[in-house]
mmCIF file of C-alpha atoms in Angstrom:
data_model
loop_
_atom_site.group_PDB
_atom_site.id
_atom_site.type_symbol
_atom_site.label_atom_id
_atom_site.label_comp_id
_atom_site.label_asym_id
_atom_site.label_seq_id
_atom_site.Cartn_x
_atom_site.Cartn_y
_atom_site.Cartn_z
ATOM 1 C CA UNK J 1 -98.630 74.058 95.106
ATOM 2 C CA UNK J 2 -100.109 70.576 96.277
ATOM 3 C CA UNK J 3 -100.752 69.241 93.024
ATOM 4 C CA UNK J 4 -96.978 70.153 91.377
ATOM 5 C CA UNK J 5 -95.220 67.850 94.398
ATOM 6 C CA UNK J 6 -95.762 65.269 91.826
ATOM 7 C CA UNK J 7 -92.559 67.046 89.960
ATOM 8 C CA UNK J 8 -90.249 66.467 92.811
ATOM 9 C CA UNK J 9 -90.753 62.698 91.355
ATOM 10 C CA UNK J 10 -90.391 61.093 87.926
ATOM 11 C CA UNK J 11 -94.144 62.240 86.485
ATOM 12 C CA UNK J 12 -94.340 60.422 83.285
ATOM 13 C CA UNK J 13 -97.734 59.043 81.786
ATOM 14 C CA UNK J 14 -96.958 55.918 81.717
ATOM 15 C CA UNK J 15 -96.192 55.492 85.440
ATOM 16 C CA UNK J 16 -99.336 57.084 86.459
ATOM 17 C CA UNK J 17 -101.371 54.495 83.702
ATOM 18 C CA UNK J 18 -99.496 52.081 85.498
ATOM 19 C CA UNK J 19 -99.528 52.562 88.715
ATOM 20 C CA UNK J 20 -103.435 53.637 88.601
ATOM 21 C CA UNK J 21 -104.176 49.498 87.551
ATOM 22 C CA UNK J 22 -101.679 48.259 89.779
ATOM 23 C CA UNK J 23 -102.685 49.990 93.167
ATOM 24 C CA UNK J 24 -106.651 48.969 92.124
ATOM 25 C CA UNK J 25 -105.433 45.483 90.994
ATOM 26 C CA UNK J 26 -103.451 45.160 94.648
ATOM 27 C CA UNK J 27 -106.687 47.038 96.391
ATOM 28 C CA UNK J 28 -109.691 45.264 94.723
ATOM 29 C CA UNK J 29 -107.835 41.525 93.823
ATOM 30 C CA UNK J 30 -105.113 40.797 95.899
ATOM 31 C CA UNK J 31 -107.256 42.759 98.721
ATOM 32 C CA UNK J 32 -110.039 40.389 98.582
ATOM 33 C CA UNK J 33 -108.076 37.171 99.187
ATOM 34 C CA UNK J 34 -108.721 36.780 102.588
ATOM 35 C CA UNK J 35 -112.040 37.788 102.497
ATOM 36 C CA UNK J 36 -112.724 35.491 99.813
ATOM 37 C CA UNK J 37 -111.069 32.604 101.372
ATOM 38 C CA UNK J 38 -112.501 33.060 104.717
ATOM 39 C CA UNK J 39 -116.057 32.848 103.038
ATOM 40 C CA UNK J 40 -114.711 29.664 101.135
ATOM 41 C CA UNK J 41 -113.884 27.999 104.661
ATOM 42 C CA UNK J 42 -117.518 28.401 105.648
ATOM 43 C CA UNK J 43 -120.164 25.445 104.805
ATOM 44 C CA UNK J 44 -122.331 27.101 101.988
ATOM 45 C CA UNK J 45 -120.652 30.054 101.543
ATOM 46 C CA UNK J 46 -119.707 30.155 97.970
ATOM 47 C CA UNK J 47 -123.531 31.177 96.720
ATOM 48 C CA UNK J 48 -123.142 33.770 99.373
ATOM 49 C CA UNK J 49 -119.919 35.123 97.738
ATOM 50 C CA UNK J 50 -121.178 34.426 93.842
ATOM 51 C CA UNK J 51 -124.267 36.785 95.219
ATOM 52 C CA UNK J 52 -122.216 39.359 96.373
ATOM 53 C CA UNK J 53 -124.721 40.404 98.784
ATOM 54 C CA UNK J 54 -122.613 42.207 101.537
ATOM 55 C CA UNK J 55 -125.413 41.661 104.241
ATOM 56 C CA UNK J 56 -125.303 37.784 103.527
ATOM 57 C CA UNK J 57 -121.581 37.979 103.851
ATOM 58 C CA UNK J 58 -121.413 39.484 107.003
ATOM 59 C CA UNK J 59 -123.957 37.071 108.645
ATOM 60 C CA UNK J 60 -121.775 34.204 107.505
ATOM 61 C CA UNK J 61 -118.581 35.473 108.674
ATOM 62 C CA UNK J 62 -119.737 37.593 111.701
ATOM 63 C CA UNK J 63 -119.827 41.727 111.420
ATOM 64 C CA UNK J 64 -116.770 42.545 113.406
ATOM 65 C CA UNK J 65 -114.352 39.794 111.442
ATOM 66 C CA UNK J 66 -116.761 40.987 107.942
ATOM 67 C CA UNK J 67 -115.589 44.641 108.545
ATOM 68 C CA UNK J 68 -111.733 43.335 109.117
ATOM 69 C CA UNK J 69 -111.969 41.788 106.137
ATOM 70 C CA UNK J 70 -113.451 44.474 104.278
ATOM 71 C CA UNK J 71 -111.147 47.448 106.138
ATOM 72 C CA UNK J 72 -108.036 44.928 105.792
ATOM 73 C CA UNK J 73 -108.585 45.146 101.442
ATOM 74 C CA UNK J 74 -107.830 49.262 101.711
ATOM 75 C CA UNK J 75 -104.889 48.428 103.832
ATOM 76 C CA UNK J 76 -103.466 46.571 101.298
ATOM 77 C CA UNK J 77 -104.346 48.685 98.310
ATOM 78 C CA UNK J 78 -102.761 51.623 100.828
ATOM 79 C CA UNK J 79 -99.516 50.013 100.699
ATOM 80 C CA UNK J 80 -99.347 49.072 97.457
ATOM 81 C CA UNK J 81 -100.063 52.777 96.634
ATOM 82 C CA UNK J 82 -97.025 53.724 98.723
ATOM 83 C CA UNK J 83 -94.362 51.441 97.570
ATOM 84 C CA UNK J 84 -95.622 52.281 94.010
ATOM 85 C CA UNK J 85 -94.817 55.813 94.299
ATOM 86 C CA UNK J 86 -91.889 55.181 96.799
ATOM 87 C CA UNK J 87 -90.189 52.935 94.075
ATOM 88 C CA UNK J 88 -91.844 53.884 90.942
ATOM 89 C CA UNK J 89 -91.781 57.628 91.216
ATOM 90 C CA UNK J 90 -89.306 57.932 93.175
ATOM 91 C CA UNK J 91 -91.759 60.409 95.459
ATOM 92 C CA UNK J 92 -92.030 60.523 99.545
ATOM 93 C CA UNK J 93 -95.242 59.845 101.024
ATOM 94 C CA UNK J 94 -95.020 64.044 102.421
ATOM 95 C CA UNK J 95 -94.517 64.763 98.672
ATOM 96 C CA UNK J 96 -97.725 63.015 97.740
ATOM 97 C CA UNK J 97 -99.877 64.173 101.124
ATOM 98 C CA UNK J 98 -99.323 67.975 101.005
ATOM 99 C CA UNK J 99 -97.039 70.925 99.764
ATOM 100 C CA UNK J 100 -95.838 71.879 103.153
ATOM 101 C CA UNK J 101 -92.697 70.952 104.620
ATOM 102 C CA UNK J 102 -94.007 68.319 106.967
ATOM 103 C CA UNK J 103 -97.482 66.643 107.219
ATOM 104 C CA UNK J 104 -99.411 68.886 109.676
ATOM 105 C CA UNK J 105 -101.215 66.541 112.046
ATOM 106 C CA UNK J 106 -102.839 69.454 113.829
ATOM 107 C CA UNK J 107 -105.078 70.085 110.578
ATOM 108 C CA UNK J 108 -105.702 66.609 110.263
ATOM 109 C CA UNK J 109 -106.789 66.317 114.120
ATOM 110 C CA UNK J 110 -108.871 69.372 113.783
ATOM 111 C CA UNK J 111 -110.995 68.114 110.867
ATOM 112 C CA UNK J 112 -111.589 65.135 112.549
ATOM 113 C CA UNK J 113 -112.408 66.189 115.922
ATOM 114 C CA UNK J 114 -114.742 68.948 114.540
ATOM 115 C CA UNK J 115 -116.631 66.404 112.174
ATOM 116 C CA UNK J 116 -116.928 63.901 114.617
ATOM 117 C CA UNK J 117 -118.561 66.820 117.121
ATOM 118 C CA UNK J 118 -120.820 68.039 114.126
ATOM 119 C CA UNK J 119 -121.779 64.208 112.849
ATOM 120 C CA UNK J 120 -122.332 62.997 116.619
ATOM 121 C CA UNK J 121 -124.978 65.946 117.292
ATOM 122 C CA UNK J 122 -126.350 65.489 114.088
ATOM 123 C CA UNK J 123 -127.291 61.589 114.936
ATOM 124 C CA UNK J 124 -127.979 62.405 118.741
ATOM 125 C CA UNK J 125 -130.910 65.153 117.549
ATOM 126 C CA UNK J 126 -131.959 62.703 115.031
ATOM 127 C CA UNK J 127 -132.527 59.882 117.743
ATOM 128 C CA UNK J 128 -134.528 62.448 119.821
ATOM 129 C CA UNK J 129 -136.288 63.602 116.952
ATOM 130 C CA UNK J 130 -137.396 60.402 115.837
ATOM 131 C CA UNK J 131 -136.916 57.366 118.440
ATOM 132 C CA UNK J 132 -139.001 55.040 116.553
ATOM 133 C CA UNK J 133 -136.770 54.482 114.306
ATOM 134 C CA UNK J 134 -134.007 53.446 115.964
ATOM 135 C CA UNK J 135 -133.227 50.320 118.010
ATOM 136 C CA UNK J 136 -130.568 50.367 121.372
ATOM 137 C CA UNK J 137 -127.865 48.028 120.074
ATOM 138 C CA UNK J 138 -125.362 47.949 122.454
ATOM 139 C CA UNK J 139 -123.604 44.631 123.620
ATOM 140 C CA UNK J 140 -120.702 45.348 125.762
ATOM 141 C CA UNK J 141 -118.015 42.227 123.619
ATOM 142 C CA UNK J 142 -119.026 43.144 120.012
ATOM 143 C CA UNK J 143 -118.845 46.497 120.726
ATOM 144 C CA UNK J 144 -115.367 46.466 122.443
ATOM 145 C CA UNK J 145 -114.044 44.495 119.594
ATOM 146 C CA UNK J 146 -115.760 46.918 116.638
ATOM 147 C CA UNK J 147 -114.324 50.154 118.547
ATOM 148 C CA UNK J 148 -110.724 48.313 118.368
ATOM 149 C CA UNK J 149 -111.392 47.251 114.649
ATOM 150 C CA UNK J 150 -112.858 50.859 113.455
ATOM 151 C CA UNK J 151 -110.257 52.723 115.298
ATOM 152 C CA UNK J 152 -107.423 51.211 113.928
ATOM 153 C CA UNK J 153 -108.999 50.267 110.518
ATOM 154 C CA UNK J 154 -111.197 52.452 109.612
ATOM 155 C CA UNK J 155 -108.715 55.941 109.183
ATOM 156 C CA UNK J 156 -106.589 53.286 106.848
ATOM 157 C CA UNK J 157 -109.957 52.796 104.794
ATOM 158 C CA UNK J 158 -110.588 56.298 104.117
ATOM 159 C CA UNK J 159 -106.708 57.158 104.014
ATOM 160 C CA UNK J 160 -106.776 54.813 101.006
ATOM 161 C CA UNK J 161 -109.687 56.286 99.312
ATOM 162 C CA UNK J 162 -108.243 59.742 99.832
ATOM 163 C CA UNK J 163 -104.444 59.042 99.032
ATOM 164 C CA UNK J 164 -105.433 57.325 95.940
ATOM 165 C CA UNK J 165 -108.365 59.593 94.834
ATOM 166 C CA UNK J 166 -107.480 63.420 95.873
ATOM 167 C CA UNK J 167 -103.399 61.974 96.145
ATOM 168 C CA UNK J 168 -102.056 60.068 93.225
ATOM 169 C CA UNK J 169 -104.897 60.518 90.378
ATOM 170 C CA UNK J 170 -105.738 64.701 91.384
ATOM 171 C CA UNK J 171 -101.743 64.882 91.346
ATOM 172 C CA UNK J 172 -101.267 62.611 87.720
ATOM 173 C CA UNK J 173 -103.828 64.452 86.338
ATOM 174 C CA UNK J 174 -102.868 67.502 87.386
ATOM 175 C CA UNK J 175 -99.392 67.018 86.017
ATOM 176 C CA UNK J 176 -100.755 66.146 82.942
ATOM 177 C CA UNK J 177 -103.548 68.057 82.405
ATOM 178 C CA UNK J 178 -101.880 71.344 83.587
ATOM 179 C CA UNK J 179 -104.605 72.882 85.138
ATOM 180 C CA UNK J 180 -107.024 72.030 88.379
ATOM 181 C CA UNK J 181 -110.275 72.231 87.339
ATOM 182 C CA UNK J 182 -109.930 69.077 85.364
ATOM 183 C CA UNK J 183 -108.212 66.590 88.362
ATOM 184 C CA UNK J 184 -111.107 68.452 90.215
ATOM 185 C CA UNK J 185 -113.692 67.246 88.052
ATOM 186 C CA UNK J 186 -112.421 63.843 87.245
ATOM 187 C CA UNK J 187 -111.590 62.574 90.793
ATOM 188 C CA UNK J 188 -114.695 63.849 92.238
ATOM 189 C CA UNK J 189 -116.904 61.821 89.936
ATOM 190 C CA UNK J 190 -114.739 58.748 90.313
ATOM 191 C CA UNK J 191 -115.512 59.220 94.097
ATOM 192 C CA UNK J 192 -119.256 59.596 93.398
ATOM 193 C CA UNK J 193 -119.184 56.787 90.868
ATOM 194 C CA UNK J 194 -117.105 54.475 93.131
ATOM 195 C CA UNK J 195 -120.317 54.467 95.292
ATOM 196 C CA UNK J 196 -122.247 53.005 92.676
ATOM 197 C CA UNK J 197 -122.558 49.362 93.993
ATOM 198 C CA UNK J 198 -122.673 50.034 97.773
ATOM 199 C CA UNK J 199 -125.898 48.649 99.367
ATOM 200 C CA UNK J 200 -127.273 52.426 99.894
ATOM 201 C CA UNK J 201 -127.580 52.816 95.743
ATOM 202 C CA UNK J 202 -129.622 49.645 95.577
ATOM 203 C CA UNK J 203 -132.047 51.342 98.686
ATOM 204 C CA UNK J 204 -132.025 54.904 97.936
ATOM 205 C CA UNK J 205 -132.056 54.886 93.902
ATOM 206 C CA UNK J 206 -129.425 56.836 91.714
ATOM 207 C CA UNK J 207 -130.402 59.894 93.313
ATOM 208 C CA UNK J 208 -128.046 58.927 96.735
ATOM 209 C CA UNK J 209 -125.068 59.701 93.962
ATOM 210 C CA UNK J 210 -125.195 63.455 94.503
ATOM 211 C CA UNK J 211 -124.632 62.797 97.849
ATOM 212 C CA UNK J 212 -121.346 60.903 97.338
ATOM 213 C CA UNK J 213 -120.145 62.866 94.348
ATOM 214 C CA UNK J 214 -120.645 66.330 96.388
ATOM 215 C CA UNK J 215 -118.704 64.751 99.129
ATOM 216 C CA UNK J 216 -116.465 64.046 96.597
ATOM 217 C CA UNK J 217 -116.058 67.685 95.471
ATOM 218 C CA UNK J 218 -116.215 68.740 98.866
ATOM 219 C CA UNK J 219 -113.243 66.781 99.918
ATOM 220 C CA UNK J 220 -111.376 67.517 96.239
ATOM 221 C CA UNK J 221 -111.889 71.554 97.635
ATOM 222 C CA UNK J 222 -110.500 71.041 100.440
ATOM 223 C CA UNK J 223 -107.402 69.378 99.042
ATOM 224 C CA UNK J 224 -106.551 72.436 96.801
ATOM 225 C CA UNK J 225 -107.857 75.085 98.217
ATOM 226 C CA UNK J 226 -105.264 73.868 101.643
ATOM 227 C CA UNK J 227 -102.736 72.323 99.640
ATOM 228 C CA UNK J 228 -102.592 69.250 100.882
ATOM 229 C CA UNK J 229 -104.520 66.407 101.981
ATOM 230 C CA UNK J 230 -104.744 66.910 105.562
ATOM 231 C CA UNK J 231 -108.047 68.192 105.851
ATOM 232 C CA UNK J 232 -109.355 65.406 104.014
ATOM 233 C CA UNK J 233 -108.274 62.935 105.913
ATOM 234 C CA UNK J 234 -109.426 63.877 108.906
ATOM 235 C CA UNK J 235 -112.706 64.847 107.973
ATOM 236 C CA UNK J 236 -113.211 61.617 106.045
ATOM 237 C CA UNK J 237 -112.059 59.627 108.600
ATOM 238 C CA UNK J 238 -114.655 61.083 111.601
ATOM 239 C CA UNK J 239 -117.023 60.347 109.010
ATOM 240 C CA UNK J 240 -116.728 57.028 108.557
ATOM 241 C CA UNK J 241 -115.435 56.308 112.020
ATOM 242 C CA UNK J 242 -118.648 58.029 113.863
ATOM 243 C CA UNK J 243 -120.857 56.100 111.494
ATOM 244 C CA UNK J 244 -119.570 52.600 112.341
ATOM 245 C CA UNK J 245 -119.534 53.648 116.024
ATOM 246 C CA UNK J 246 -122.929 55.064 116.526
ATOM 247 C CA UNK J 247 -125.392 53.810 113.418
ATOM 248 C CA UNK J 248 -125.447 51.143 111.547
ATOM 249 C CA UNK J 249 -128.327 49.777 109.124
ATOM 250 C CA UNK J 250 -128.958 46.619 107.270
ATOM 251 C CA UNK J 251 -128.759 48.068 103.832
ATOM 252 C CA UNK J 252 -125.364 50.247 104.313
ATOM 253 C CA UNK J 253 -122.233 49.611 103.388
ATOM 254 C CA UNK J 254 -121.055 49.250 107.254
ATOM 255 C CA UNK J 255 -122.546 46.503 108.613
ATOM 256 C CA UNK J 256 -121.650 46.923 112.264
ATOM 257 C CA UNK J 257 -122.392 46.150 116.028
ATOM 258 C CA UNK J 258 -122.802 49.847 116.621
ATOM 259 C CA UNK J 259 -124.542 51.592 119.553
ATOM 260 C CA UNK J 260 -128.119 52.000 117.504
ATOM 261 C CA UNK J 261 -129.452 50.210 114.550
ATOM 262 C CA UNK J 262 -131.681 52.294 112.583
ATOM 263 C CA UNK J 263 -135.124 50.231 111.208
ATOM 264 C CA UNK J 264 -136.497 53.204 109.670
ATOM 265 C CA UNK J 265 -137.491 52.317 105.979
ATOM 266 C CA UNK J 266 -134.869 54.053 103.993
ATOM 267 C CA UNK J 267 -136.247 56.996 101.449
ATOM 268 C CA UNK J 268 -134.435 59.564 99.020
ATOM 269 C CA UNK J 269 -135.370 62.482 100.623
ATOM 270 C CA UNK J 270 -133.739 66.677 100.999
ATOM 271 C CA UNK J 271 -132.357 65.217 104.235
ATOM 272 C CA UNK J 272 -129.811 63.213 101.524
ATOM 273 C CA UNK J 273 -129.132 66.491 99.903
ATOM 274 C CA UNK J 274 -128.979 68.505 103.164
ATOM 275 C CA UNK J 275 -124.691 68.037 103.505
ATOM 276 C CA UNK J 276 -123.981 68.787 100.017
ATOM 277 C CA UNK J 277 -125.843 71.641 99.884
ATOM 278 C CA UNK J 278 -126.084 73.298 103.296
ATOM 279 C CA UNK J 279 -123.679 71.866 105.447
ATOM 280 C CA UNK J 280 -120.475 71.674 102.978
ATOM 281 C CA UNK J 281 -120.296 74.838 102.083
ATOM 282 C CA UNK J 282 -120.797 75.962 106.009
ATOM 283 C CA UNK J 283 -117.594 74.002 106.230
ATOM 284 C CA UNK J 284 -115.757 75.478 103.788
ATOM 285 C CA UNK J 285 -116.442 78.698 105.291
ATOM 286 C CA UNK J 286 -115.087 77.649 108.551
ATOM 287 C CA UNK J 287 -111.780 76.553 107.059
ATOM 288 C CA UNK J 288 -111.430 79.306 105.140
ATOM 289 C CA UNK J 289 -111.309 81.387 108.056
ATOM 290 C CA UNK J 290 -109.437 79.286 110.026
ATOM 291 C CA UNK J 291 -106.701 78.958 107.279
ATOM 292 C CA UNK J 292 -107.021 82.121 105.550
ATOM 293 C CA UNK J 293 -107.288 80.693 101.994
ATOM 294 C CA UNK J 294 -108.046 83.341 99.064
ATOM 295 C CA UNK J 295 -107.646 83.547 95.681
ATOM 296 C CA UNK J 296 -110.887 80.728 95.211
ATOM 297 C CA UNK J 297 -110.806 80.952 91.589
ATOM 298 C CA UNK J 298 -106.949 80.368 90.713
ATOM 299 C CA UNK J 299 -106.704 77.210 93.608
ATOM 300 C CA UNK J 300 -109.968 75.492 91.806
ATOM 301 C CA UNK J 301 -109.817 76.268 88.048
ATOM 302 C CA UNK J 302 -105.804 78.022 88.026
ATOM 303 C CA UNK J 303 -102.645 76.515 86.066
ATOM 304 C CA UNK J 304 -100.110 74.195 87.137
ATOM 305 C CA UNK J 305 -97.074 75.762 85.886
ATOM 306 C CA UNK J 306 -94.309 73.339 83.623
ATOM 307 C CA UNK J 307 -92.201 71.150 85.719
ATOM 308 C CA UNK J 308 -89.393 73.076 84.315
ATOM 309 C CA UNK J 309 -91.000 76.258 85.755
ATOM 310 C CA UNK J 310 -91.629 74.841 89.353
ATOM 311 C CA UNK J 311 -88.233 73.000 89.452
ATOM 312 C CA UNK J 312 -86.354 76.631 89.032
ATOM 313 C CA UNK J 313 -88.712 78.521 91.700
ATOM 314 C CA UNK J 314 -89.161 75.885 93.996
ATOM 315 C CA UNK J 315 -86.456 72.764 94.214
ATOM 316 C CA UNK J 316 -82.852 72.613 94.136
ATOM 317 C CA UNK J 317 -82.783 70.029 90.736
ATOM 318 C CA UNK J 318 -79.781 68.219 92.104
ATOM 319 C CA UNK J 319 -81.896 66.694 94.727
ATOM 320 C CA UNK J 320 -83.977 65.313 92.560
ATOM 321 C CA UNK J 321 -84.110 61.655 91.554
ATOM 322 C CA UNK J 322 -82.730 61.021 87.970
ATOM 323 C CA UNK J 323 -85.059 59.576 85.461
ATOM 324 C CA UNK J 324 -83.525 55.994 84.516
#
């Protein structure tokens, strides 16, 4: 069970309370110091930084060194999260991504490689369907530098938002909570929520949020219905990745030098709804063929059994770190 690896580590509340503030402090703060100061080192930069208009911020600074900025504030939260529960709850990192044995990179490259198939056909059709509203982009430098940037940074990005989101809080609450439905819930409205001041709120209206909190029950499925985080990860990665690649817009979050810039003027529409709705649950299908899951109802809304319980069925205690 993904969500009782917590137990093979010191659970208690307070390190969870803890270590929720100090991986966001790390992420959001201590993340945003070099971002911040390479704004302040630019002539007339610190209205653009007061604004906190991401657009204005990546004019001033460039895109490419913007989104190394931006990408280089989830690396840091993403190893603050791991030395927290390396040192804190005395966890591994396998522990925290998923109940098997070993990570399994093959799920993780198959989720990625079949999103970024699915996502890249989507846009392609899109840009036949409607060329008007999209602009060739392509300059051979900028580009070259973004694909080094994205590919590097951009799986760390959603690595954070995944190891901290579906990881640490689904597994704390979990653990706490005793059940699945609830770290279900709770993380997949933080995800939705978390969305609340990108650029694409402020265009789209409220409405946009079903979009991110489905994702963010789509991805919270996955994780428990697999047992692990695998999935996740690569799907949320080839999301993200094929987006700063291939589209970019100048009211989204990514502000890149991607291969098309879309001018259309953006509008809340079913197309927003179409993934949450239509194309998510196509995917879960797929996976749940592929990996065989059953038994829907206990993985999503079952138990977690007592530590005690898990510890005697599962772990040899000895191994176990001792709680100071």
């Amino acid at each position: 069970m993904y969500i009782a690896q917590a137990y093979k580590g010191l659970t208690e509340s307070w390190r969870y309370v803890v270590g929720i503030l100090a991986v966001f402090f790390c992420w959001q703060i201590l993340g945003g110091v070099p971002l911040i100061a390479a704004l302040v080192l630019k002539a007339d930069s610190i209205s653009v930084l007061a604004s906190g208009d991401l657009g204005a911020m990546a004019k001033v600074l460039g895109t490419n060194p913007f989104l190394f900025y931006m990408l280089l504030m989830f690396a840091i939260g993403l190893l603050s999260l791991f030395v927290f529960v390396k040192f804190v709850h005395k966890q591994s990192i396998t522990q925290l991504t998923t109940s098997r044995k070993r990570i399994d990179w093959g799920r993780i490259a198959w989720a990625f490689g079949l999103w970024t198939v699915i996502s890249t056909l989507f846009i392609i059709i899109d840009i036949q369907l409607s060329p008007e509203d999209y602009v060739f982009n392509f300059k051979l430098e900028p580009f070259l530098v973004l694909a080094v940037i994205a590919i590097v940074m951009i799986p760390i990005q959603t690595s954070m938002e995944e190891y901290y989101m579906r990881g640490y809080l689904m597994q704390g609450l979990g653990v706490m909570a005793k059940n699945r439905w609830l770290p279900l819930l709770v993380t997949s409205l933080l995800f939705g929520l978390a969305h609340l001041f990108n650029p694409e709120v402020e265009k789209l209206g409220y409405g946009i949020l079903v979009y991110y909190i489905g994702t963010g029950f789509f991805l919270g499925i996955l994780t428990l219905m697999d047992e692990g985080l695998e999935l996740s990860l690569g799907f949320h990665a080839a999301n993200n990745l094929t987006a700063a690649l291939l589209v970019t817009a100048d009211w989204t979050a990514f502000q890149t030098d991607s291969l098309y810039l879309d001018v259309s003027e953006p509008v809340f529409g079913w197309d927003v709804l179409i993934p949450v709705f239509a194309i998510y649950p196509i995917l879960l299908f797929i996976f749940s063929r592929k990996y065989k899951w059953n038994n829907w109802k206990e993985r999503l809304t079952g138990k977690v059994p007592s530590k005690e319980l898990f510890l005697a069925e599962h772990t040899d205690e000895t191994t176990l770190p001792e709680n100071p």
